[in-house]
């Protein structure tokens, strides 16, 4: 009989004093207290070009942010990658059309604000439709 590694055995269940098991939330995605959610890595002195390392996110937010960035006419390039599926890290690259006047950080902030507005609209529309269905 093969042994289960200790890390795998503790991943989703914990035992009580009487030996019963209970499910617990997965805490593996929590970031370290000193670790930042987003880290900016600039490739050169120009502020219009930057790579962002975003922790504890994946393709869901990566593709949405990339799409929103590419809809902005001030952005010439936006791309993301998840280097390895077992590591909760996503790299996002942003390059502005006007590298001297536009900041990649500001472009990302604007894209995230736009994405939040879109999400709010979808939520409101969904809730209105559910309410209309319930009253009909």
CSV table of C-alpha atoms in Angstrom, one decimal:
chain,number,residue,atom,x,y,z
A,1,UNK,CA,0.0,0.0,0.0
A,2,UNK,CA,1.4,3.4,-1.0
A,3,UNK,CA,1.6,6.3,1.5
A,4,UNK,CA,-0.1,9.6,0.8
A,5,UNK,CA,2.3,12.5,1.1
A,6,UNK,CA,1.5,14.6,4.2
A,7,UNK,CA,0.8,17.8,2.2
A,8,UNK,CA,-1.8,15.9,0.1
A,9,UNK,CA,-3.5,14.4,3.1
A,10,UNK,CA,-3.9,17.7,4.8
A,11,UNK,CA,-5.2,19.6,1.7
A,12,UNK,CA,-8.9,19.6,2.3
A,13,UNK,CA,-9.8,17.7,5.5
A,14,UNK,CA,-8.9,18.0,9.1
A,15,UNK,CA,-9.8,15.7,11.9
A,16,UNK,CA,-11.4,16.5,15.2
A,17,UNK,CA,-10.4,15.1,18.6
A,18,UNK,CA,-12.8,12.1,18.1
A,19,UNK,CA,-11.4,11.2,14.7
A,20,UNK,CA,-14.2,12.6,12.6
A,21,UNK,CA,-13.3,14.6,9.5
A,22,UNK,CA,-14.7,18.0,8.5
A,23,UNK,CA,-14.1,19.9,5.3
A,24,UNK,CA,-12.2,23.2,5.5
A,25,UNK,CA,-11.6,25.9,3.0
A,26,UNK,CA,-8.5,25.7,0.9
A,27,UNK,CA,-6.0,28.1,2.3
A,28,UNK,CA,-3.3,27.4,-0.3
A,29,UNK,CA,-4.3,30.5,-2.4
A,30,UNK,CA,-3.8,32.9,0.5
A,31,UNK,CA,-0.8,35.1,0.0
A,32,UNK,CA,2.0,35.6,2.4
A,33,UNK,CA,1.6,38.7,4.6
A,34,UNK,CA,4.6,40.3,3.1
A,35,UNK,CA,3.8,39.3,-0.5
A,36,UNK,CA,2.2,42.0,-2.7
A,37,UNK,CA,-0.8,41.1,-4.9
A,38,UNK,CA,0.7,43.0,-7.8
A,39,UNK,CA,4.3,43.7,-8.4
A,40,UNK,CA,5.5,46.0,-11.2
A,41,UNK,CA,8.6,45.1,-13.1
A,42,UNK,CA,9.7,47.7,-15.6
A,43,UNK,CA,11.9,46.6,-18.5
A,44,UNK,CA,13.4,50.0,-19.2
A,45,UNK,CA,13.2,53.7,-18.2
A,46,UNK,CA,10.1,54.3,-20.3
A,47,UNK,CA,7.0,54.4,-18.2
A,48,UNK,CA,4.8,53.2,-21.0
A,49,UNK,CA,6.0,49.7,-20.9
A,50,UNK,CA,5.8,47.3,-17.9
A,51,UNK,CA,5.4,43.7,-16.8
A,52,UNK,CA,3.1,43.1,-13.8
A,53,UNK,CA,3.4,40.0,-11.7
A,54,UNK,CA,-0.1,39.3,-10.3
A,55,UNK,CA,-0.4,36.6,-7.6
A,56,UNK,CA,-3.2,34.2,-6.9
A,57,UNK,CA,-5.0,34.9,-10.2
A,58,UNK,CA,-5.3,32.8,-13.4
A,59,UNK,CA,-6.6,32.8,-16.9
A,60,UNK,CA,-10.1,34.1,-15.9
A,61,UNK,CA,-8.9,37.5,-14.9
A,62,UNK,CA,-5.8,37.4,-17.2
A,63,UNK,CA,-7.8,37.1,-20.4
A,64,UNK,CA,-10.5,39.6,-19.2
A,65,UNK,CA,-7.8,42.3,-18.3
A,66,UNK,CA,-5.9,41.6,-21.6
A,67,UNK,CA,-9.1,42.0,-23.6
A,68,UNK,CA,-10.1,45.2,-21.8
A,69,UNK,CA,-6.6,46.6,-22.3
A,70,UNK,CA,-6.6,45.9,-26.0
A,71,UNK,CA,-9.9,47.8,-26.4
A,72,UNK,CA,-8.1,50.9,-25.2
A,73,UNK,CA,-6.6,52.9,-28.2
A,74,UNK,CA,-3.7,54.0,-26.0
A,75,UNK,CA,-2.5,50.4,-25.7
A,76,UNK,CA,-0.3,48.9,-28.4
A,77,UNK,CA,0.3,45.5,-26.8
A,78,UNK,CA,-1.2,43.6,-23.9
A,79,UNK,CA,-0.5,39.9,-23.1
A,80,UNK,CA,-0.5,37.6,-20.2
A,81,UNK,CA,0.9,34.2,-19.3
A,82,UNK,CA,0.6,31.8,-16.5
A,83,UNK,CA,4.1,30.3,-16.3
A,84,UNK,CA,3.1,27.1,-14.6
A,85,UNK,CA,-0.3,25.8,-13.6
A,86,UNK,CA,0.8,24.8,-10.1
A,87,UNK,CA,2.1,28.2,-9.2
A,88,UNK,CA,-0.5,30.9,-8.5
A,89,UNK,CA,1.3,33.6,-10.6
A,90,UNK,CA,0.3,35.4,-13.7
A,91,UNK,CA,2.5,37.8,-15.8
A,92,UNK,CA,0.8,40.7,-17.6
A,93,UNK,CA,2.7,42.8,-20.1
A,94,UNK,CA,1.4,46.2,-21.1
A,95,UNK,CA,2.9,48.6,-23.7
A,96,UNK,CA,1.5,52.0,-24.6
A,97,UNK,CA,1.3,53.5,-28.0
A,98,UNK,CA,2.8,56.8,-26.7
A,99,UNK,CA,5.6,55.5,-24.4
A,100,UNK,CA,6.5,58.9,-23.2
A,101,UNK,CA,3.1,60.3,-22.1
A,102,UNK,CA,1.1,57.2,-21.1
A,103,UNK,CA,2.0,55.2,-18.0
A,104,UNK,CA,1.5,51.4,-18.1
A,105,UNK,CA,0.4,51.5,-14.5
A,106,UNK,CA,-2.3,54.1,-15.3
A,107,UNK,CA,-3.4,52.0,-18.4
A,108,UNK,CA,-3.8,49.0,-16.1
A,109,UNK,CA,-5.8,51.0,-13.5
A,110,UNK,CA,-8.1,52.3,-16.2
A,111,UNK,CA,-8.6,48.8,-17.6
A,112,UNK,CA,-9.4,47.4,-14.2
A,113,UNK,CA,-11.9,50.3,-13.6
A,114,UNK,CA,-13.6,49.5,-16.9
A,115,UNK,CA,-13.7,45.8,-16.1
A,116,UNK,CA,-15.3,46.6,-12.7
A,117,UNK,CA,-17.9,48.7,-14.4
A,118,UNK,CA,-18.7,45.9,-16.9
A,119,UNK,CA,-19.0,43.4,-14.0
A,120,UNK,CA,-21.3,45.7,-12.2
A,121,UNK,CA,-23.5,46.1,-15.3
A,122,UNK,CA,-23.6,42.3,-15.8
A,123,UNK,CA,-24.6,41.8,-12.1
A,124,UNK,CA,-27.3,44.5,-12.2
A,125,UNK,CA,-28.7,43.1,-15.5
A,126,UNK,CA,-28.8,39.6,-14.1
A,127,UNK,CA,-30.4,40.6,-10.8
A,128,UNK,CA,-33.1,42.6,-12.7
A,129,UNK,CA,-33.8,39.6,-14.9
A,130,UNK,CA,-34.1,37.3,-11.9
A,131,UNK,CA,-36.4,39.7,-10.2
A,132,UNK,CA,-38.6,40.1,-13.3
A,133,UNK,CA,-38.7,36.3,-13.6
A,134,UNK,CA,-39.7,35.9,-9.9
A,135,UNK,CA,-42.5,38.4,-10.2
A,136,UNK,CA,-43.9,37.0,-13.4
